[in-house]
CSV table of C-alpha atoms and ligand atoms in Angstrom, one decimal:
chain,number,residue,atom,x,y,z
A,14,UNK,CA,50.6,-23.3,-2.1
A,15,UNK,CA,47.2,-23.9,-0.5
A,16,UNK,CA,46.0,-20.7,-2.2
A,17,UNK,CA,46.4,-22.3,-5.6
A,18,UNK,CA,43.6,-24.7,-4.7
A,19,UNK,CA,39.9,-24.1,-5.7
A,20,UNK,CA,37.9,-26.7,-3.7
A,21,UNK,CA,34.5,-25.5,-4.7
A,22,UNK,CA,35.3,-25.0,-8.4
A,23,UNK,CA,36.8,-28.5,-8.5
A,24,UNK,CA,33.8,-30.1,-6.8
A,25,UNK,CA,31.4,-28.3,-9.2
A,26,UNK,CA,33.4,-29.4,-12.2
A,27,UNK,CA,33.4,-33.0,-11.0
A,28,UNK,CA,29.7,-32.9,-10.4
A,29,UNK,CA,29.0,-31.2,-13.8
A,30,UNK,CA,31.0,-33.9,-15.6
A,31,UNK,CA,29.5,-36.8,-13.8
A,32,UNK,CA,27.0,-39.0,-15.5
A,33,UNK,CA,23.6,-38.7,-13.9
A,34,UNK,CA,20.0,-38.3,-14.6
A,35,UNK,CA,18.8,-35.3,-12.6
A,36,UNK,CA,15.3,-35.4,-11.2
A,37,UNK,CA,16.1,-32.2,-9.3
A,38,UNK,CA,16.1,-28.5,-10.0
A,39,UNK,CA,17.0,-26.2,-11.8
A,40,UNK,CA,14.4,-27.4,-14.3
A,41,UNK,CA,16.7,-26.9,-17.3
A,42,UNK,CA,18.2,-30.3,-16.1
A,43,UNK,CA,21.9,-29.5,-16.6
A,44,UNK,CA,21.2,-27.6,-19.8
A,45,UNK,CA,19.0,-30.2,-21.5
A,46,UNK,CA,15.9,-28.1,-21.4
A,47,UNK,CA,17.5,-24.7,-22.2
A,48,UNK,CA,16.0,-23.1,-25.3
A,49,UNK,CA,18.3,-23.2,-28.2
A,50,UNK,CA,19.0,-19.5,-28.7
A,51,UNK,CA,20.4,-19.3,-25.2
A,52,UNK,CA,22.2,-22.7,-25.4
A,53,UNK,CA,23.7,-21.7,-28.8
A,54,UNK,CA,24.9,-18.5,-27.4
A,55,UNK,CA,26.4,-19.6,-24.1
A,56,UNK,CA,27.1,-23.2,-24.7
A,57,UNK,CA,25.8,-26.3,-22.8
A,58,UNK,CA,28.8,-26.4,-20.4
A,59,UNK,CA,27.7,-23.3,-18.5
A,60,UNK,CA,24.3,-24.9,-17.7
A,61,UNK,CA,25.9,-28.2,-16.7
A,62,UNK,CA,27.6,-26.3,-14.0
A,63,UNK,CA,24.4,-24.6,-12.8
A,64,UNK,CA,23.7,-27.1,-10.1
A,65,UNK,CA,21.8,-27.0,-6.8
A,66,UNK,CA,23.1,-27.8,-3.3
A,67,UNK,CA,23.8,-31.4,-4.0
A,68,UNK,CA,25.5,-33.2,-1.1
A,69,UNK,CA,28.8,-33.2,-2.9
A,70,UNK,CA,28.5,-29.4,-3.4
A,71,UNK,CA,27.8,-28.5,0.2
A,72,UNK,CA,25.3,-26.0,1.6
A,73,UNK,CA,26.0,-22.3,1.7
A,74,UNK,CA,24.2,-21.9,4.9
A,75,UNK,CA,25.6,-24.9,6.8
A,76,UNK,CA,28.9,-25.5,5.0
A,77,UNK,CA,30.8,-28.6,5.8
A,78,UNK,CA,32.6,-29.5,2.6
A,79,UNK,CA,33.9,-27.7,-0.4
A,80,UNK,CA,32.2,-24.4,0.3
A,81,UNK,CA,33.6,-24.4,3.8
A,82,UNK,CA,37.1,-25.1,2.4
A,83,UNK,CA,36.7,-22.4,-0.2
A,84,UNK,CA,35.6,-19.9,2.4
A,85,UNK,CA,38.5,-20.8,4.7
A,86,UNK,CA,40.9,-20.2,1.9
A,87,UNK,CA,39.3,-16.8,1.3
A,88,UNK,CA,39.5,-15.9,5.0
A,89,UNK,CA,43.2,-16.7,4.9
A,90,UNK,CA,43.8,-14.8,1.7
A,91,UNK,CA,42.0,-11.7,2.8
A,92,UNK,CA,43.1,-11.8,6.4
A,93,UNK,CA,39.8,-12.5,8.1
A,94,UNK,CA,38.9,-14.8,11.0
A,95,UNK,CA,36.0,-16.1,9.0
A,96,UNK,CA,34.6,-15.4,5.5
A,97,UNK,CA,31.1,-15.9,4.1
A,98,UNK,CA,30.5,-16.1,0.3
A,99,UNK,CA,27.5,-14.0,-0.8
A,100,UNK,CA,25.5,-14.6,-4.0
A,101,UNK,CA,23.5,-11.4,-3.6
A,102,UNK,CA,26.2,-8.9,-3.8
A,103,UNK,CA,27.5,-6.5,-1.1
A,104,UNK,CA,23.8,-5.5,-0.8
A,105,UNK,CA,23.2,-8.7,1.1
A,106,UNK,CA,26.4,-8.3,3.1
A,107,UNK,CA,25.7,-4.8,4.2
A,108,UNK,CA,22.2,-5.6,5.2
A,109,UNK,CA,23.4,-8.7,7.1
A,110,UNK,CA,26.1,-6.7,8.8
A,111,UNK,CA,23.5,-4.3,10.2
A,112,UNK,CA,21.2,-7.2,11.2
A,113,UNK,CA,24.1,-8.8,13.0
A,114,UNK,CA,25.1,-5.8,15.0
A,115,UNK,CA,21.8,-4.0,15.8
A,116,UNK,CA,18.7,-4.9,17.7
A,117,UNK,CA,15.4,-3.1,16.9
A,118,UNK,CA,15.7,0.5,18.1
A,119,UNK,CA,19.5,0.5,18.3
A,120,UNK,CA,21.4,3.4,16.9
A,121,UNK,CA,23.9,3.0,14.1
A,122,UNK,CA,26.3,5.7,13.0
A,123,UNK,CA,26.6,5.9,9.2
A,124,UNK,CA,28.4,8.1,6.8
A,125,UNK,CA,25.8,10.0,4.7
A,126,UNK,CA,27.4,8.7,1.5
A,127,UNK,CA,26.3,5.2,2.4
A,128,UNK,CA,24.9,3.1,-0.4
A,129,UNK,CA,21.2,2.6,-0.6
A,130,UNK,CA,21.6,-1.0,0.6
A,131,UNK,CA,22.5,0.4,4.0
A,132,UNK,CA,19.2,2.1,4.2
A,133,UNK,CA,17.5,-1.2,3.3
A,134,UNK,CA,19.4,-2.7,6.2
A,135,UNK,CA,18.2,0.0,8.6
A,136,UNK,CA,14.6,-0.6,7.5
A,137,UNK,CA,14.9,-4.4,7.9
A,138,UNK,CA,16.7,-4.2,11.2
A,139,UNK,CA,14.5,-1.4,12.6
A,140,UNK,CA,17.7,0.4,13.5
A,141,UNK,CA,17.9,4.1,13.9
A,142,UNK,CA,20.5,6.0,11.8
A,143,UNK,CA,22.7,8.8,13.1
A,144,UNK,CA,24.4,10.3,10.0
A,145,UNK,CA,27.7,12.0,9.8
A,146,UNK,CA,28.9,13.9,6.8
A,147,UNK,CA,32.2,12.9,5.4
A,148,UNK,CA,34.7,15.7,4.3
A,149,UNK,CA,33.8,17.3,1.0
A,150,UNK,CA,35.8,19.0,-1.8
A,151,UNK,CA,33.6,21.8,-3.2
A,152,UNK,CA,35.9,22.3,-6.2
A,153,UNK,CA,35.2,18.8,-7.3
A,154,UNK,CA,31.8,18.3,-5.8
A,155,UNK,CA,33.1,15.1,-4.3
A,156,UNK,CA,32.6,13.5,-0.9
A,157,UNK,CA,35.9,12.5,0.6
A,158,UNK,CA,36.5,10.4,3.8
A,159,UNK,CA,35.2,10.2,7.3
A,160,UNK,CA,38.0,11.3,9.6
A,161,UNK,CA,38.7,9.7,13.0
A,162,UNK,CA,38.3,13.2,14.6
A,163,UNK,CA,34.8,13.6,13.1
A,164,UNK,CA,33.9,10.1,14.3
A,165,UNK,CA,35.2,10.7,17.8
A,166,UNK,CA,33.2,13.9,18.0
A,167,UNK,CA,30.0,12.1,16.8
A,168,UNK,CA,30.5,9.2,19.2
A,169,UNK,CA,31.0,11.6,22.1
A,170,UNK,CA,27.8,13.3,21.2
A,171,UNK,CA,25.8,10.0,20.8
A,172,UNK,CA,26.9,7.7,23.6
A,173,UNK,CA,24.3,5.0,22.7
A,174,UNK,CA,25.7,4.1,19.2
A,175,UNK,CA,25.9,0.3,18.7
A,176,UNK,CA,27.8,0.1,15.4
A,177,UNK,CA,29.5,2.4,12.9
A,178,UNK,CA,29.3,1.9,9.1
A,179,UNK,CA,31.5,3.7,6.6
A,180,UNK,CA,32.1,3.3,2.9
A,181,UNK,CA,35.8,3.0,2.0
A,182,UNK,CA,36.9,3.2,-0.7
A,183,UNK,CA,34.2,5.3,-2.2
A,184,UNK,CA,33.2,5.0,-5.8
A,185,UNK,CA,35.9,7.5,-6.6
A,186,UNK,CA,38.5,5.5,-4.9
A,187,UNK,CA,38.8,7.6,-1.8
A,188,UNK,CA,39.7,5.7,1.4
A,189,UNK,CA,39.1,6.7,5.0
A,190,UNK,CA,41.7,6.1,7.6
A,191,UNK,CA,40.3,2.8,8.6
A,192,UNK,CA,42.9,2.1,11.3
A,193,UNK,CA,42.1,5.4,12.9
A,194,UNK,CA,38.3,4.8,12.7
A,195,UNK,CA,38.6,1.3,14.0
A,196,UNK,CA,40.8,2.5,17.0
A,197,UNK,CA,38.2,5.1,17.7
A,198,UNK,CA,35.2,2.6,17.5
A,199,UNK,CA,37.1,0.2,19.7
A,200,UNK,CA,37.8,2.8,22.3
A,201,UNK,CA,34.1,3.2,22.5
A,202,UNK,CA,33.6,-0.5,22.7
A,203,UNK,CA,31.7,-0.8,19.4
A,204,UNK,CA,32.4,-2.5,16.1
A,205,UNK,CA,33.4,-0.9,12.8
A,206,UNK,CA,31.6,-2.1,9.7
A,207,UNK,CA,33.3,-1.2,6.4
A,208,UNK,CA,31.4,-1.2,3.1
A,209,UNK,CA,34.4,-2.1,1.0
A,210,UNK,CA,32.3,-2.9,-2.0
A,211,UNK,CA,34.9,-1.1,-4.1
A,212,UNK,CA,38.0,-2.5,-2.5
A,213,UNK,CA,38.1,-6.3,-2.8
A,214,UNK,CA,41.5,-5.8,-4.5
A,215,UNK,CA,43.1,-3.8,-1.7
A,216,UNK,CA,45.9,-5.3,0.4
A,217,UNK,CA,47.4,-7.3,-2.4
A,218,UNK,CA,49.8,-4.7,-3.8
A,219,UNK,CA,51.7,-2.0,-1.9
A,220,UNK,CA,50.7,0.8,-4.4
A,221,UNK,CA,47.1,0.3,-3.3
A,222,UNK,CA,45.8,1.4,0.1
A,223,UNK,CA,45.6,-1.1,2.9
A,224,UNK,CA,42.4,-3.1,3.1
A,225,UNK,CA,39.8,-2.5,5.8
A,226,UNK,CA,40.7,-5.9,7.4
A,227,UNK,CA,44.4,-4.7,7.6
A,228,UNK,CA,43.0,-1.6,9.3
A,229,UNK,CA,41.4,-3.8,12.0
A,230,UNK,CA,37.7,-3.2,10.9
A,231,UNK,CA,35.4,-5.8,12.5
A,232,UNK,CA,33.1,-6.6,9.6
A,233,UNK,CA,34.0,-6.0,6.0
A,234,UNK,CA,31.8,-6.4,2.9
A,235,UNK,CA,33.4,-6.6,-0.5
A,236,UNK,CA,31.9,-6.9,-4.0
A,237,UNK,CA,34.3,-9.5,-5.4
A,238,UNK,CA,32.5,-8.9,-8.7
A,239,UNK,CA,33.4,-5.2,-8.9
A,240,UNK,CA,37.2,-4.8,-8.6
A,241,UNK,CA,38.0,-8.5,-8.8
A,242,UNK,CA,36.7,-11.1,-11.3
A,243,UNK,CA,33.8,-12.9,-9.7
A,244,UNK,CA,30.5,-13.1,-11.6
A,245,UNK,CA,28.0,-10.3,-10.9
A,246,UNK,CA,26.5,-10.6,-7.4
A,247,UNK,CA,29.6,-12.5,-6.2
A,248,UNK,CA,30.7,-10.9,-2.9
A,249,UNK,CA,32.2,-11.7,0.5
A,250,UNK,CA,31.6,-10.8,4.1
A,251,UNK,CA,34.6,-11.0,6.3
A,252,UNK,CA,34.8,-10.8,10.1
A,253,UNK,CA,37.6,-10.5,12.6
A,254,UNK,CA,38.1,-9.7,16.3
A,255,UNK,CA,35.6,-10.5,19.0
A,256,UNK,CA,33.2,-7.7,19.0
A,257,UNK,CA,30.7,-9.4,16.7
A,258,UNK,CA,29.1,-12.8,17.2
A,259,UNK,CA,29.7,-15.0,14.1
A,260,UNK,CA,26.4,-16.7,15.1
A,261,UNK,CA,24.5,-13.5,14.5
A,262,UNK,CA,26.1,-13.1,11.1
A,263,UNK,CA,25.3,-16.7,10.3
A,264,UNK,CA,21.7,-16.1,11.4
A,265,UNK,CA,21.4,-12.9,9.4
A,266,UNK,CA,22.6,-14.3,6.1
A,267,UNK,CA,19.6,-16.6,5.3
A,268,UNK,CA,17.3,-13.6,5.7
A,269,UNK,CA,18.9,-11.8,2.8
A,270,UNK,CA,19.9,-14.6,0.4
A,271,UNK,CA,18.2,-17.2,-1.7
A,272,UNK,CA,18.0,-20.8,-0.5
A,273,UNK,CA,19.2,-21.6,-4.1
A,274,UNK,CA,22.5,-19.9,-4.3
A,275,UNK,CA,23.9,-19.8,-7.8
A,276,UNK,CA,26.7,-22.4,-8.0
A,277,UNK,CA,28.5,-20.6,-10.8
A,278,UNK,CA,28.7,-17.4,-8.7
A,279,UNK,CA,30.1,-19.5,-5.8
A,280,UNK,CA,32.7,-21.1,-8.2
A,281,UNK,CA,33.7,-17.7,-9.5
A,282,UNK,CA,34.3,-16.5,-5.9
A,283,UNK,CA,36.5,-19.4,-5.3
A,284,UNK,CA,38.4,-18.7,-8.5
A,285,UNK,CA,38.6,-15.0,-8.0
A,286,UNK,CA,40.2,-15.6,-4.6
A,287,UNK,CA,42.7,-18.0,-6.0
A,288,UNK,CA,43.6,-15.6,-8.8
A,289,UNK,CA,44.2,-12.6,-6.6
A,290,UNK,CA,46.0,-14.6,-4.0
A,291,UNK,CA,48.4,-16.3,-6.4
A,292,UNK,CA,48.7,-13.8,-9.3
A,293,UNK,CA,47.3,-10.7,-7.8
A,294,UNK,CA,50.6,-8.8,-7.3
A,295,UNK,CA,51.6,-9.0,-11.0
A,296,UNK,CA,48.1,-8.3,-12.2
A,297,UNK,CA,47.7,-5.3,-9.9
A,298,UNK,CA,51.1,-4.1,-11.0
A,299,UNK,CA,49.9,-4.1,-14.6
A,300,UNK,CA,46.7,-2.3,-13.6
A,301,UNK,CA,48.6,0.4,-11.7
A,302,UNK,CA,51.0,0.9,-14.6
A,303,UNK,CA,48.1,1.3,-17.0
A,304,UNK,CA,46.6,3.8,-14.6
A,305,UNK,CA,49.8,5.7,-14.3
A,306,UNK,CA,50.3,5.9,-18.1
A,307,UNK,CA,46.7,7.1,-18.5
A,308,UNK,CA,47.1,9.7,-15.8
A,309,UNK,CA,50.4,11.0,-17.3
A,310,UNK,CA,48.9,11.3,-20.8
A,311,UNK,CA,45.6,12.8,-19.7
A,312,UNK,CA,47.3,15.4,-17.5
A,313,UNK,CA,48.9,16.9,-20.6
A,314,UNK,CA,45.5,17.6,-22.2
A,315,UNK,CA,44.5,21.1,-21.4
A,316,UNK,CA,40.8,20.4,-21.7
A,317,UNK,CA,40.9,17.5,-19.2
A,318,UNK,CA,41.0,18.1,-15.5
A,319,UNK,CA,41.9,15.0,-13.4
A,320,UNK,CA,40.6,14.6,-9.9
A,321,UNK,CA,43.4,14.9,-7.3
A,322,UNK,CA,41.4,12.5,-5.1
A,323,UNK,CA,42.1,8.9,-5.7
A,324,UNK,CA,43.8,6.9,-2.9
A,325,UNK,CA,43.1,3.9,-5.1
A,326,UNK,CA,45.1,4.5,-8.3
A,327,UNK,CA,42.8,2.3,-10.3
A,328,UNK,CA,39.9,4.9,-10.2
A,329,UNK,CA,40.2,7.7,-12.7
A,330,UNK,CA,37.8,10.6,-12.2
A,331,UNK,CA,38.0,13.6,-14.6
A,332,UNK,CA,36.2,16.5,-16.3
A,333,UNK,CA,36.3,17.1,-20.0
A,334,UNK,CA,35.9,20.7,-21.0
A,335,UNK,CA,32.7,22.2,-19.7
A,336,UNK,CA,30.8,18.9,-20.3
A,337,UNK,CA,28.7,17.4,-17.6
A,338,UNK,CA,29.8,13.9,-16.7
A,339,UNK,CA,26.5,12.6,-18.3
A,340,UNK,CA,27.1,14.5,-21.6
A,341,UNK,CA,30.7,13.3,-21.8
A,342,UNK,CA,29.6,9.8,-21.1
A,343,UNK,CA,27.0,10.0,-23.8
A,344,UNK,CA,29.5,11.1,-26.4
A,345,UNK,CA,32.2,8.6,-25.3
A,346,UNK,CA,29.6,5.8,-25.6
A,347,UNK,CA,28.1,6.9,-28.8
A,348,UNK,CA,31.2,7.9,-30.8
A,349,UNK,CA,33.9,5.7,-29.3
A,350,UNK,CA,32.2,2.8,-27.6
A,351,UNK,CA,34.1,3.7,-24.4
A,352,UNK,CA,31.8,3.4,-21.4
A,353,UNK,CA,32.7,4.8,-17.9
A,354,UNK,CA,31.6,3.2,-14.6
A,355,UNK,CA,30.1,6.4,-13.1
A,356,UNK,CA,28.9,9.5,-14.9
A,357,UNK,CA,27.9,12.3,-12.5
A,358,UNK,CA,27.0,15.9,-12.9
A,359,UNK,CA,30.5,17.4,-12.7
A,360,UNK,CA,32.7,14.5,-13.6
A,361,UNK,CA,32.9,10.9,-14.7
A,362,UNK,CA,34.8,8.0,-13.3
A,363,UNK,CA,36.5,5.1,-15.1
A,364,UNK,CA,37.2,1.9,-13.2
A,365,UNK,CA,40.4,0.0,-14.1
A,366,UNK,CA,40.8,-3.5,-12.9
A,367,UNK,CA,43.0,-6.6,-13.4
A,368,UNK,CA,40.7,-7.4,-16.4
A,369,UNK,CA,41.9,-4.4,-18.5
A,370,UNK,CA,44.5,-4.9,-21.2
A,371,UNK,CA,46.8,-2.3,-22.8
A,372,UNK,CA,44.7,-1.8,-26.0
A,373,UNK,CA,41.7,-0.9,-23.7
A,374,UNK,CA,43.9,1.9,-22.2
A,375,UNK,CA,44.8,3.1,-25.7
A,376,UNK,CA,41.2,3.2,-26.7
A,377,UNK,CA,40.2,5.2,-23.6
A,378,UNK,CA,43.0,7.6,-24.2
A,379,UNK,CA,42.2,8.1,-27.8
A,380,UNK,CA,38.5,8.6,-27.1
A,381,UNK,CA,39.1,11.2,-24.4
A,382,UNK,CA,41.8,13.0,-26.4
A,383,UNK,CA,39.4,13.3,-29.4
A,384,UNK,CA,36.5,14.5,-27.3
A,385,UNK,CA,38.8,16.9,-25.5
A,386,UNK,CA,40.1,18.4,-28.7
A,387,UNK,CA,37.1,20.5,-29.4
A,388,UNK,CA,36.4,21.1,-25.7
A,389,UNK,CA,37.3,24.3,-23.9
A,390,UNK,CA,39.6,24.3,-20.9
A,391,UNK,CA,37.5,23.3,-17.8
A,392,UNK,CA,36.9,26.2,-15.6
A,393,UNK,CA,37.1,25.5,-11.8
A,394,UNK,CA,33.7,24.6,-10.4
A,395,UNK,CA,32.0,27.4,-8.7
A,396,UNK,CA,32.3,26.2,-5.2
A,397,UNK,CA,29.5,23.7,-4.6
A,398,UNK,CA,28.0,23.3,-1.2
A,399,UNK,CA,27.4,19.8,0.2
A,400,UNK,CA,23.7,19.7,0.9
A,401,UNK,CA,23.2,19.6,4.6
A,402,UNK,CA,21.7,16.4,5.9
A,403,UNK,CA,17.9,16.8,5.9
A,404,UNK,CA,16.4,16.6,9.3
A,405,UNK,CA,15.1,13.2,10.2
A,406,UNK,CA,11.5,13.2,11.4
A,407,UNK,CA,10.9,9.5,11.5
A,408,UNK,CA,13.2,6.4,11.2
A,409,UNK,CA,13.5,5.0,7.7
A,410,UNK,CA,11.5,2.0,8.9
A,411,UNK,CA,8.6,4.1,10.3
A,412,UNK,CA,8.5,6.1,7.0
A,413,UNK,CA,8.7,3.0,4.9
A,414,UNK,CA,5.6,1.4,6.5
A,415,UNK,CA,3.7,4.7,6.9
A,416,UNK,CA,0.7,5.5,4.7
A,417,UNK,CA,1.8,7.6,1.7
A,418,UNK,CA,0.4,10.1,-0.7
A,419,UNK,CA,1.9,11.4,-4.0
A,420,UNK,CA,2.6,15.1,-4.3
A,421,UNK,CA,3.9,17.1,-7.2
A,422,UNK,CA,7.6,17.7,-6.8
A,423,UNK,CA,7.3,21.4,-6.2
A,424,UNK,CA,4.6,20.9,-3.6
A,425,UNK,CA,6.7,18.6,-1.5
A,426,UNK,CA,9.1,20.8,0.5
A,427,UNK,CA,8.4,20.5,4.2
A,428,UNK,CA,6.8,17.0,3.8
A,429,UNK,CA,8.4,13.8,5.1
A,430,UNK,CA,9.9,11.8,2.4
A,431,UNK,CA,8.3,8.4,2.0
A,432,UNK,CA,10.7,6.7,-0.3
A,433,UNK,CA,14.4,6.6,-1.3
A,434,UNK,CA,15.4,9.2,-3.8
A,435,UNK,CA,18.6,8.0,-5.2
A,436,UNK,CA,20.6,8.7,-8.4
A,437,UNK,CA,21.9,5.4,-9.7
A,438,UNK,CA,24.8,5.0,-10.0
A,439,UNK,CA,26.3,5.8,-7.5
A,440,UNK,CA,23.3,4.7,-5.3
A,441,UNK,CA,23.9,7.4,-2.7
A,442,UNK,CA,20.5,8.7,-1.6
A,443,UNK,CA,19.6,12.4,-1.9
A,444,UNK,CA,16.6,11.8,0.4
A,445,UNK,CA,15.9,8.9,2.7
A,446,UNK,CA,12.5,7.8,4.0
A,447,UNK,CA,11.7,9.7,7.1
A,448,UNK,CA,13.7,12.8,6.2
A,449,UNK,CA,12.1,16.3,5.8
A,450,UNK,CA,12.1,17.2,2.1
A,451,UNK,CA,14.2,20.4,1.8
A,452,UNK,CA,14.5,22.9,-1.0
A,453,UNK,CA,18.2,22.2,-1.2
A,454,UNK,CA,17.6,18.4,-1.7
A,455,UNK,CA,15.1,19.2,-4.4
A,456,UNK,CA,17.5,21.5,-6.2
A,457,UNK,CA,20.1,18.7,-6.1
A,458,UNK,CA,17.5,16.3,-7.4
A,459,UNK,CA,16.4,18.6,-10.2
A,460,UNK,CA,20.0,19.3,-11.3
A,461,UNK,CA,20.7,15.6,-11.4
A,462,UNK,CA,17.7,14.8,-13.6
A,463,UNK,CA,18.2,17.8,-15.8
A,464,UNK,CA,21.7,16.7,-16.6
A,465,UNK,CA,20.6,13.2,-17.5
A,466,UNK,CA,21.0,11.4,-14.2
A,467,UNK,CA,18.7,8.4,-13.5
A,468,UNK,CA,16.8,7.9,-10.3
A,469,UNK,CA,16.1,4.6,-8.4
A,470,UNK,CA,14.3,3.7,-5.2
A,471,UNK,CA,11.3,5.9,-5.9
A,472,UNK,CA,8.0,5.2,-7.7
A,473,UNK,CA,8.2,8.0,-10.2
A,474,UNK,CA,11.7,8.0,-11.6
A,475,UNK,CA,11.0,11.1,-13.7
A,476,UNK,CA,11.0,13.1,-10.4
A,477,UNK,CA,7.6,14.8,-11.2
A,478,UNK,CA,5.9,13.2,-8.2
A,479,UNK,CA,7.3,12.3,-4.8
A,480,UNK,CA,5.8,9.8,-2.4
A,481,UNK,CA,5.5,11.5,1.0
A,482,UNK,CA,4.2,10.3,4.3
A,483,UNK,CA,0.5,11.0,4.7
A,484,UNK,CA,0.2,12.0,8.3
B,26,PLP,C1,29.4,1.6,-1.8
B,26,PLP,C2,28.6,0.5,-2.3
B,26,PLP,N1,28.1,-0.4,-1.4
B,26,PLP,C3,27.4,-1.5,-1.8
B,26,PLP,C4,27.0,-1.7,-3.1
B,26,PLP,C5,26.2,-2.8,-3.4
B,26,PLP,O1,27.0,-3.8,-4.0
B,26,PLP,P1,26.4,-5.0,-4.9
B,26,PLP,O2,26.2,-4.5,-6.3
B,26,PLP,O3,27.6,-6.0,-4.9
B,26,PLP,O4,25.2,-5.5,-4.2
B,26,PLP,C6,27.5,-0.8,-4.1
B,26,PLP,C7,27.1,-0.9,-5.5
B,26,PLP,O5,27.4,-0.2,-6.3
B,26,PLP,C8,28.3,0.3,-3.7
B,26,PLP,O6,28.7,1.2,-4.6
């Protein structure tokens, strides 16, 4: 019954509805000063709820009132010892997790498919990465999971690792054996951090994989705004066990979050938790049924190949004919108004959530069926190789702060990369600052750009020039 409560949302509503004359920020003064085009579009009410950390609304960094109560309810719902609300996405949570577990110079073991925010965490924490490559399916050009065996071997090889960070589920809905990874970390006396940005909904329905907290991970970061219903940037950081000091988490969070957290995001976190805790089972049941229906129809289309990898049934990755994921995405967007979550070179991924409704599924099915009608049967991918991890010459932090020069793309092999080279989405870097630029990495980059991929993290997003360390 407690889970039906929404203490922060209630406090915010009460405050927004109270009569007062605000001589405080935000300067729009409860919507009064908002320019009409925006006010007419979004309505006054939304701005009346955009309030600062008034005493009645608590303080995100020292919560004593409704934020504390809302976070406690979230901890109970997700199965954590303590939960922190984040208003700067999983990005802030992953960086804070690294800051809370590593001192400068400490080594952290990361899966190479980590999101770019993990690299930001390494730079800020002055931690040194040791990368391991997850398993890989060359027929689908898809990174799979990190196995406990691979982790055990890596930890035996590097006895000075202070924390392990894996991404589970991946963008494609592939989960690692978190219980196995956690047991392995704990045998070595170190914490397991799970970037569960894509898995806030896990653990609320038996047809979905167990959540990372259920698998005994120590620190778990979830983008509540991705697979649940919080506003963009709404995320949570959960902790359990006794391997990590909550004081260090508490000390890390103000380093990566604004002192003016958005109250609407906080309220949406409170509401999203209430929703999944009280209605989640039925809503996830609807979601899984839609996914099953789509899979069963799509599998009958000869020109559509469905990825066999999706521990999370709500992620649908497929190939249409011989189209690149980017080309298929362009056509689906242009002709059918159906937009996927993640287009990539060899496939595209659709994210289903509790927000989808049956007509959305029909529209997706119709669009793919029509596009597939004129498409040939997809031929199996010529076996792709997973690019080997480029050798690290400097730490990401050393390279980040080193003097740089710009070189033409084709003159850069052998140089030390001075920036993040990262197709977005999915935000998984091809090159990390400090790594030797290899021909293989450049071929990967070139293919991504030629097929219509978009780069982030680097100065020249056309890929013509790269910023390299000037040493
Ligand atoms: C695996 C992974 N981790 C972290 C993030 C960052 O999440 P957020 O957008 O909530 O900051 C993303 C974003 O796409 C992601 O895919």
